[in-house]
Amino acid sequence: MKIGVPKEIKNKENRVAMTPAAARSLIQDGHRVLVEVDAGLGSGFSNTEYEQAGAQIVSAAAAWDVELVVKVKEPLPSEYPYLDRQMLFTFLHLAGVTPDLTVELLKKGTTAIAYETLEDEQGRLPILAPMSAVAGNMATVMGSYYLATFNKGRGVQLGEVMGRKNGNVVIIGYGMVGQHAAAVASGMGANVKIALDEPALKQKVNVASLTDEDFFVSHKDNISPHLVDADLVIGAVLQRGAKAPKIISEEMIKSMPKGAVVVDVSIDQGGCIETSRPTTHSDPVFIKHDVVHYCVANMPGAYPRTSTIALVHATLPYIGRIANAGKEAVVRDKMLIKAVNVFDGKITYKPVAEALGMLSQYQSLN
């Protein structure tokens, strides 16, 4: 099969969907790999490295003119003309954005396979997980940075000073993002409180230096008291493939101290904070109600080398599986079926159709 790897064009997105080593592996299995010129430079992989692995260096148009396109982020409007009934394997987050991309995928007959809804045999999200881990680590680091007064923050350093903890961090959600954010915040020496739903509260995986008292049930009446003296709030809510619920209201944001920071990691899926809106690495923050908001929709792109290697380690087995199966077989593959969001002009993942108000376009693959 011909597999194309376009260069990412989202703002400061320096990840790439395939490493030279991954390309070599696929080529050895009998596939052709076409990599857009300079696609890997942001992650430290040269055109020469891809060529030495056996890949072809091509134009953007040629990288899209294949049976399977592998990307990191969703196609942007300037890439829509390239869509033409091929398979597309990438982060899509269709429920969290306007319907424009979904409409285009339907119109062009694209088989859209989403990293974020692919499940393994245990029901885990093996491709989303490593990027969530990077984003979780980064959420606390970015929050700490924007708390500095030169960033219009509150001037509170997260961390232990002479044996005394500094800074109050509230984390909403305790999946992969929340666990990593909590581990970093706790490790720095901040005071950490974590809101999670009751089922998760019973099954939580603890991290070092946190106690049962640091966890509480995620309900507005429980969350609100923690926000009045919070220095950093991290939104880490995930509903698989669906639009994120608004857990923190605008009124809650108004109650926070002047110069506090919120980091909404759920922004890819629409955000879990009512005052959030997507930002970019070029313009990462805005201030509303005297609270600094960091809502970058592709956070791991800030650390492309680490993120690319982790992402491709997760995606490569599935890229091979898709390439070996072919378009018609993908929807019969029990491992891949939940990852297929659009197929044959229909939305095939119900939470996406519900979030976009497009249930008339929904058709189950089962």
Coordinates of N, CA and C in Angstrom, one line a residue, residues 237-245 269 351:
V237 N -10.6 16.8 31.7 CA -11.7 15.9 31.5 C -11.8 15.3 30.2
L238 N -12.1 14.0 30.1 CA -12.2 13.3 28.8 C -13.5 12.5 28.8
Q239 N -14.2 12.7 27.7 CA -15.3 11.8 27.4 C -15.0 11.3 26.0
R240 N -14.8 10.0 25.8 CA -14.2 9.4 24.6 C -14.9 9.9 23.3
G241 N -14.2 10.6 22.5 CA -14.7 11.0 21.2 C -15.8 12.0 21.3
A242 N -16.3 12.4 22.4 CA -17.4 13.3 22.6 C -16.9 14.7 23.0
K243 N -17.9 15.6 22.9 CA -17.6 17.0 23.4 C -17.4 17.0 24.9
A244 N -16.4 17.7 25.4 CA -16.1 17.8 26.8 C -17.2 18.5 27.5
P245 N -17.7 18.1 28.7 CA -18.7 18.8 29.5 C -18.0 20.0 30.1
Q269 N -11.3 18.9 22.6 CA -12.7 18.4 22.6 C -13.7 19.4 23.0
P351 N -21.0 9.5 19.3 CA -20.7 10.7 20.0 C -20.4 11.9 19.2

